[in-house]
Amino acid sequence: MSALYSKLIDELITKISFMEKGDKLPSERQLCKDYNVSRTTVRNAVGSLVNSGMLYQIQGKGTFVREQNRQNLSNYYSFTEQTKRNGKKPKSIVINFEIKEANSELKKLLKLEKDDKIIQFDRLRLADDIAMMYETTIIPYNRFSKINKQLLSKKALYDIFDELFNTKIYQVKESFSVSSVENEKAKALNMKSQSPCLKIQRESFDIENIMIEYTISYARADKFYYETSYNPQSLIK
């Protein structure tokens, strides 16, 4: 994706999050003017959001917002707890699970020794059996060697940390960006390849500030949004 295309999708997702079901999106000409981009960029970005289910089009009338039924990602770190709070049943399907050597980047990130291994697994996260998020998680093998695919299929990862290893998450660092889903991930999420999504990178730390989890999640843009609020007066010094 080009930088302009990615930025425009990001801007449009933010704009749509403040709109109501049935609200009409500005015309292509107006969007070109508002965001200073070409009509091709606008058409491609809007088309992607239509494919993702956030928008729908009526020939001769325009582009409209679908019903907003999405979860807020503000202060978000536990899919299981967030889903329960929304009155839905969480479910995780472990798609891949492997124990392997860590590359140099992961060794540095997780502060591993030369021969230390990692556990890497992919999970499809569902709410009421609807695919919501595709996650790839990496944890240090030496510390959590008892974790296996069967265990992850039955219990939430943070519950496993707590109950089996007496380890709790005390700090989480998350970053959000606009991305797209491809191939297997798109298929698992029932989306078209190259559909826009929210990419969440999470680093979780224990009480001693040691990173014990590194996760990259791809959340369906039609099911999640990010919102934050603050008091401008608190920024004045």
mmCIF file of C-alpha atoms in Angstrom:
data_model
loop_
_atom_site.group_PDB
_atom_site.id
_atom_site.type_symbol
_atom_site.label_atom_id
_atom_site.label_comp_id
_atom_site.label_asym_id
_atom_site.label_seq_id
_atom_site.Cartn_x
_atom_site.Cartn_y
_atom_site.Cartn_z
ATOM 1 C CA MET A 1 0.000 0.000 0.000
ATOM 2 C CA SER A 2 1.188 3.495 -0.778
ATOM 3 C CA ALA A 3 1.679 5.936 2.067
ATOM 4 C CA LEU A 4 -1.165 8.160 0.795
ATOM 5 C CA TYR A 5 -3.522 5.189 0.483
ATOM 6 C CA SER A 6 -2.724 3.943 3.997
ATOM 7 C CA LYS A 7 -3.082 7.410 5.486
ATOM 8 C CA LEU A 8 -6.413 7.983 3.743
ATOM 9 C CA ILE A 9 -7.825 4.682 5.037
ATOM 10 C CA ASP A 10 -6.691 5.655 8.528
ATOM 11 C CA GLU A 11 -8.408 9.044 8.206
ATOM 12 C CA LEU A 12 -11.604 7.518 6.813
ATOM 13 C CA ILE A 13 -11.813 4.863 9.557
ATOM 14 C CA THR A 14 -11.523 7.647 12.142
ATOM 15 C CA LYS A 15 -14.171 9.697 10.351
ATOM 16 C CA ILE A 16 -16.558 6.735 10.092
ATOM 17 C CA SER A 17 -16.214 5.975 13.819
ATOM 18 C CA PHE A 18 -18.010 9.277 14.531
ATOM 19 C CA MET A 19 -20.779 8.662 11.981
ATOM 20 C CA GLU A 20 -24.084 6.864 12.436
ATOM 21 C CA LYS A 21 -25.618 3.981 10.530
ATOM 22 C CA GLY A 22 -26.880 5.219 7.167
ATOM 23 C CA ASP A 23 -24.833 8.434 7.159
ATOM 24 C CA LYS A 24 -23.597 9.327 3.721
ATOM 25 C CA LEU A 25 -19.889 9.680 3.020
ATOM 26 C CA PRO A 26 -18.831 12.837 1.148
ATOM 27 C CA SER A 27 -18.489 12.512 -2.624
ATOM 28 C CA GLU A 28 -15.243 11.380 -4.243
ATOM 29 C CA ARG A 29 -14.641 14.937 -5.402
ATOM 30 C CA GLN A 30 -15.102 16.295 -1.866
ATOM 31 C CA LEU A 31 -12.833 13.599 -0.355
ATOM 32 C CA CYS A 32 -10.143 14.450 -2.905
ATOM 33 C CA LYS A 33 -10.383 18.077 -1.831
ATOM 34 C CA ASP A 34 -10.574 17.334 1.911
ATOM 35 C CA TYR A 35 -7.557 15.010 1.973
ATOM 36 C CA ASN A 36 -5.586 16.386 -0.976
ATOM 37 C CA VAL A 37 -5.327 13.055 -2.796
ATOM 38 C CA SER A 38 -6.187 11.816 -6.274
ATOM 39 C CA ARG A 39 -9.552 10.377 -7.246
ATOM 40 C CA THR A 40 -7.889 6.994 -7.847
ATOM 41 C CA THR A 41 -6.576 6.942 -4.269
ATOM 42 C CA VAL A 42 -10.017 7.876 -2.931
ATOM 43 C CA ARG A 43 -11.751 5.260 -5.073
ATOM 44 C CA ASN A 44 -9.357 2.513 -3.992
ATOM 45 C CA ALA A 45 -9.564 3.423 -0.290
ATOM 46 C CA VAL A 46 -13.359 3.625 -0.290
ATOM 47 C CA GLY A 47 -13.518 0.357 -2.244
ATOM 48 C CA SER A 48 -11.413 -1.369 0.402
ATOM 49 C CA LEU A 49 -13.685 -0.125 3.187
ATOM 50 C CA VAL A 50 -16.713 -1.338 1.221
ATOM 51 C CA ASN A 51 -15.073 -4.769 0.900
ATOM 52 C CA SER A 52 -14.343 -4.799 4.636
ATOM 53 C CA GLY A 53 -18.014 -4.185 5.434
ATOM 54 C CA MET A 54 -17.655 -0.732 6.987
ATOM 55 C CA LEU A 55 -19.373 1.002 4.058
ATOM 56 C CA TYR A 56 -21.907 0.108 1.390
ATOM 57 C CA GLN A 57 -22.739 1.751 -1.906
ATOM 58 C CA ILE A 58 -26.019 2.420 -3.698
ATOM 59 C CA GLN A 59 -25.618 3.097 -7.388
ATOM 60 C CA GLY A 60 -26.513 6.658 -8.250
ATOM 61 C CA LYS A 61 -26.922 7.665 -4.601
ATOM 62 C CA GLY A 62 -23.524 7.358 -2.946
ATOM 63 C CA THR A 63 -21.598 5.582 -0.205
ATOM 64 C CA PHE A 64 -23.065 4.987 3.239
ATOM 65 C CA VAL A 65 -22.004 3.805 6.698
ATOM 66 C CA ARG A 66 -23.103 0.368 7.831
ATOM 67 C CA GLU A 67 -24.350 -0.260 11.360
ATOM 68 C CA GLN A 68 -21.614 0.402 13.890
ATOM 69 C CA ASN A 69 -21.167 -2.786 15.931
ATOM 70 C CA ARG A 70 -17.527 -2.544 16.886
ATOM 71 C CA GLN A 71 -15.415 -2.855 19.984
ATOM 72 C CA ASN A 72 -13.372 -0.023 21.412
ATOM 73 C CA LEU A 73 -9.660 -0.804 21.517
ATOM 74 C CA SER A 74 -8.848 1.912 24.049
ATOM 75 C CA ASN A 75 -6.971 0.427 27.013
ATOM 76 C CA TYR A 76 -7.372 -2.906 25.280
ATOM 77 C CA TYR A 77 -5.241 -5.928 26.018
ATOM 78 C CA SER A 78 -7.441 -8.935 26.814
ATOM 79 C CA PHE A 79 -9.673 -10.160 24.011
ATOM 80 C CA THR A 80 -11.312 -12.690 26.334
ATOM 81 C CA GLU A 81 -12.267 -10.175 29.021
ATOM 82 C CA GLN A 82 -13.326 -7.515 26.527
ATOM 83 C CA THR A 83 -15.574 -9.987 24.721
ATOM 84 C CA LYS A 84 -17.187 -11.140 27.973
ATOM 85 C CA ARG A 85 -17.846 -7.535 28.995
ATOM 86 C CA ASN A 86 -19.661 -7.065 25.697
ATOM 87 C CA GLY A 87 -21.957 -9.980 26.557
ATOM 88 C CA LYS A 88 -20.492 -12.323 23.984
ATOM 89 C CA LYS A 89 -18.838 -15.717 24.198
ATOM 90 C CA PRO A 90 -15.081 -15.645 23.464
ATOM 91 C CA LYS A 91 -13.382 -18.502 21.675
ATOM 92 C CA SER A 92 -9.848 -19.109 20.452
ATOM 93 C CA ILE A 93 -8.767 -21.517 17.749
ATOM 94 C CA VAL A 94 -5.046 -22.342 17.748
ATOM 95 C CA ILE A 95 -4.109 -22.503 14.077
ATOM 96 C CA ASN A 96 -0.343 -22.985 14.380
ATOM 97 C CA PHE A 97 1.913 -23.912 17.290
ATOM 98 C CA GLU A 98 5.671 -24.448 17.178
ATOM 99 C CA ILE A 99 8.800 -24.342 19.310
ATOM 100 C CA LYS A 100 11.747 -22.925 17.420
ATOM 101 C CA GLU A 101 14.945 -20.939 17.498
ATOM 102 C CA ALA A 102 14.548 -17.204 17.936
ATOM 103 C CA ASN A 103 15.994 -14.847 15.351
ATOM 104 C CA SER A 104 18.371 -12.096 16.405
ATOM 105 C CA GLU A 105 15.611 -9.482 16.576
ATOM 106 C CA LEU A 106 13.459 -11.579 18.911
ATOM 107 C CA LYS A 107 16.446 -12.513 21.066
ATOM 108 C CA LYS A 108 17.165 -8.849 21.583
ATOM 109 C CA LEU A 109 13.521 -7.981 22.178
ATOM 110 C CA LEU A 110 12.908 -10.755 24.713
ATOM 111 C CA LYS A 111 16.441 -10.604 26.130
ATOM 112 C CA LEU A 112 17.130 -14.248 25.353
ATOM 113 C CA GLU A 113 20.415 -16.101 25.577
ATOM 114 C CA LYS A 114 22.135 -17.480 22.489
ATOM 115 C CA ASP A 115 20.497 -20.921 22.450
ATOM 116 C CA ASP A 116 17.144 -19.972 23.973
ATOM 117 C CA LYS A 117 14.038 -20.992 22.053
ATOM 118 C CA ILE A 118 10.627 -19.425 21.665
ATOM 119 C CA ILE A 119 7.064 -20.676 21.481
ATOM 120 C CA GLN A 120 5.190 -19.138 18.561
ATOM 121 C CA PHE A 121 1.498 -19.676 17.921
ATOM 122 C CA ASP A 122 -1.258 -18.226 15.778
ATOM 123 C CA ARG A 123 -4.778 -17.906 17.145
ATOM 124 C CA LEU A 124 -8.062 -16.935 15.568
ATOM 125 C CA ARG A 125 -10.134 -15.016 18.125
ATOM 126 C CA LEU A 126 -13.901 -15.266 17.836
ATOM 127 C CA ALA A 127 -16.884 -13.638 19.561
ATOM 128 C CA ASP A 128 -20.122 -15.629 19.346
ATOM 129 C CA ASP A 129 -18.374 -17.728 16.660
ATOM 130 C CA ILE A 130 -17.678 -14.675 14.491
ATOM 131 C CA ALA A 131 -14.003 -14.297 13.518
ATOM 132 C CA MET A 132 -12.757 -11.004 14.944
ATOM 133 C CA MET A 133 -8.980 -11.036 15.168
ATOM 134 C CA TYR A 134 -5.952 -13.007 13.969
ATOM 135 C CA GLU A 135 -3.030 -13.061 16.403
ATOM 136 C CA THR A 136 0.559 -14.243 16.275
ATOM 137 C CA THR A 137 2.096 -14.537 19.742
ATOM 138 C CA ILE A 138 5.676 -15.229 20.833
ATOM 139 C CA ILE A 139 6.689 -16.184 24.385
ATOM 140 C CA PRO A 140 10.014 -17.472 25.809
ATOM 141 C CA TYR A 141 10.138 -21.273 25.821
ATOM 142 C CA ASN A 142 12.434 -21.686 28.840
ATOM 143 C CA ARG A 143 9.988 -19.858 31.087
ATOM 144 C CA PHE A 144 6.745 -21.325 29.722
ATOM 145 C CA SER A 145 7.758 -24.753 28.415
ATOM 146 C CA LYS A 146 4.602 -26.393 29.873
ATOM 147 C CA ILE A 147 2.370 -24.440 27.527
ATOM 148 C CA ASN A 148 1.130 -26.499 24.591
ATOM 149 C CA LYS A 149 -1.505 -26.296 21.874
ATOM 150 C CA GLN A 150 -4.127 -28.220 23.850
ATOM 151 C CA LEU A 151 -3.779 -25.931 26.865
ATOM 152 C CA LEU A 152 -4.112 -22.788 24.753
ATOM 153 C CA SER A 153 -7.259 -24.209 23.176
ATOM 154 C CA LYS A 154 -8.910 -24.506 26.593
ATOM 155 C CA LYS A 155 -7.691 -21.496 28.573
ATOM 156 C CA ALA A 156 -6.835 -17.822 28.028
ATOM 157 C CA LEU A 157 -3.098 -17.111 27.861
ATOM 158 C CA TYR A 158 -3.096 -14.646 30.759
ATOM 159 C CA ASP A 159 -5.006 -17.139 32.913
ATOM 160 C CA ILE A 160 -2.327 -19.706 32.096
ATOM 161 C CA PHE A 161 0.370 -17.238 33.099
ATOM 162 C CA ASP A 162 -1.407 -16.589 36.393
ATOM 163 C CA GLU A 163 -2.562 -20.084 37.350
ATOM 164 C CA LEU A 164 0.340 -22.231 36.160
ATOM 165 C CA PHE A 165 3.279 -19.887 36.497
ATOM 166 C CA ASN A 166 2.151 -17.382 39.143
ATOM 167 C CA THR A 167 2.899 -14.625 36.658
ATOM 168 C CA LYS A 168 0.764 -11.556 36.028
ATOM 169 C CA ILE A 169 0.937 -8.833 33.421
ATOM 170 C CA TYR A 170 1.889 -5.530 35.060
ATOM 171 C CA GLN A 171 2.590 -3.380 32.031
ATOM 172 C CA VAL A 172 1.438 -3.441 28.428
ATOM 173 C CA LYS A 173 2.789 -1.364 25.564
ATOM 174 C CA GLU A 174 0.616 -1.239 22.481
ATOM 175 C CA SER A 175 0.868 0.504 19.139
ATOM 176 C CA PHE A 176 -1.879 0.762 16.546
ATOM 177 C CA SER A 177 -1.555 1.210 12.794
ATOM 178 C CA VAL A 178 -3.510 0.706 9.602
ATOM 179 C CA SER A 179 -2.556 -2.379 7.625
ATOM 180 C CA SER A 180 -4.117 -4.985 5.363
ATOM 181 C CA VAL A 181 -4.738 -8.721 5.680
ATOM 182 C CA GLU A 182 -3.566 -11.191 3.084
ATOM 183 C CA ASN A 183 -3.929 -14.846 2.123
ATOM 184 C CA GLU A 184 -4.435 -17.198 5.097
ATOM 185 C CA LYS A 185 -5.185 -14.417 7.591
ATOM 186 C CA ALA A 186 -7.814 -12.882 5.308
ATOM 187 C CA LYS A 187 -9.394 -16.272 4.682
ATOM 188 C CA ALA A 188 -9.530 -17.065 8.407
ATOM 189 C CA LEU A 189 -11.196 -13.693 9.098
ATOM 190 C CA ASN A 190 -13.707 -14.140 6.239
ATOM 191 C CA MET A 191 -12.294 -11.082 4.510
ATOM 192 C CA LYS A 192 -11.009 -10.439 1.024
ATOM 193 C CA SER A 193 -7.248 -10.373 0.602
ATOM 194 C CA GLN A 194 -5.785 -6.851 0.962
ATOM 195 C CA SER A 195 -8.787 -5.702 3.037
ATOM 196 C CA PRO A 196 -7.910 -2.924 5.510
ATOM 197 C CA CYS A 197 -7.527 -3.846 9.153
ATOM 198 C CA LEU A 198 -6.197 -2.510 12.437
ATOM 199 C CA LYS A 199 -2.760 -3.863 13.307
ATOM 200 C CA ILE A 200 -1.964 -3.977 17.015
ATOM 201 C CA GLN A 201 1.537 -4.664 18.269
ATOM 202 C CA ARG A 202 1.633 -5.584 21.966
ATOM 203 C CA GLU A 203 4.525 -6.060 24.381
ATOM 204 C CA SER A 204 3.605 -7.389 27.829
ATOM 205 C CA PHE A 205 5.846 -7.230 30.902
ATOM 206 C CA ASP A 206 5.879 -8.892 34.319
ATOM 207 C CA ILE A 207 6.430 -7.181 37.667
ATOM 208 C CA GLU A 208 10.206 -7.177 37.092
ATOM 209 C CA ASN A 209 9.710 -5.395 33.765
ATOM 210 C CA ILE A 210 10.736 -8.476 31.791
ATOM 211 C CA MET A 211 8.912 -8.935 28.504
ATOM 212 C CA ILE A 212 7.035 -12.221 28.507
ATOM 213 C CA GLU A 213 4.773 -11.782 25.495
ATOM 214 C CA TYR A 214 5.072 -10.241 22.047
ATOM 215 C CA THR A 215 1.907 -10.287 19.953
ATOM 216 C CA ILE A 216 0.912 -8.899 16.580
ATOM 217 C CA SER A 217 -2.848 -8.823 16.020
ATOM 218 C CA TYR A 218 -4.863 -8.091 12.909
ATOM 219 C CA ALA A 219 -8.337 -6.871 13.896
ATOM 220 C CA ARG A 220 -11.213 -6.541 11.473
ATOM 221 C CA ALA A 221 -11.755 -2.862 10.761
ATOM 222 C CA ASP A 222 -15.532 -3.390 10.648
ATOM 223 C CA LYS A 223 -15.512 -4.847 14.185
ATOM 224 C CA PHE A 224 -13.012 -2.680 16.087
ATOM 225 C CA TYR A 225 -12.113 0.966 16.468
ATOM 226 C CA TYR A 226 -9.653 2.905 18.604
ATOM 227 C CA GLU A 227 -10.772 5.813 20.737
ATOM 228 C CA THR A 228 -8.951 7.955 23.242
ATOM 229 C CA SER A 229 -9.823 11.038 25.256
ATOM 230 C CA TYR A 230 -7.914 13.522 27.365
ATOM 231 C CA ASN A 231 -8.233 16.854 29.084
ATOM 232 C CA PRO A 232 -6.367 19.518 27.062
ATOM 233 C CA GLN A 233 -5.901 21.555 30.240
ATOM 234 C CA SER A 234 -3.742 18.779 31.697
ATOM 235 C CA LEU A 235 -1.276 19.341 28.869
ATOM 236 C CA ILE A 236 -0.744 22.976 29.780
ATOM 237 C CA LYS A 237 2.304 23.481 31.997
#
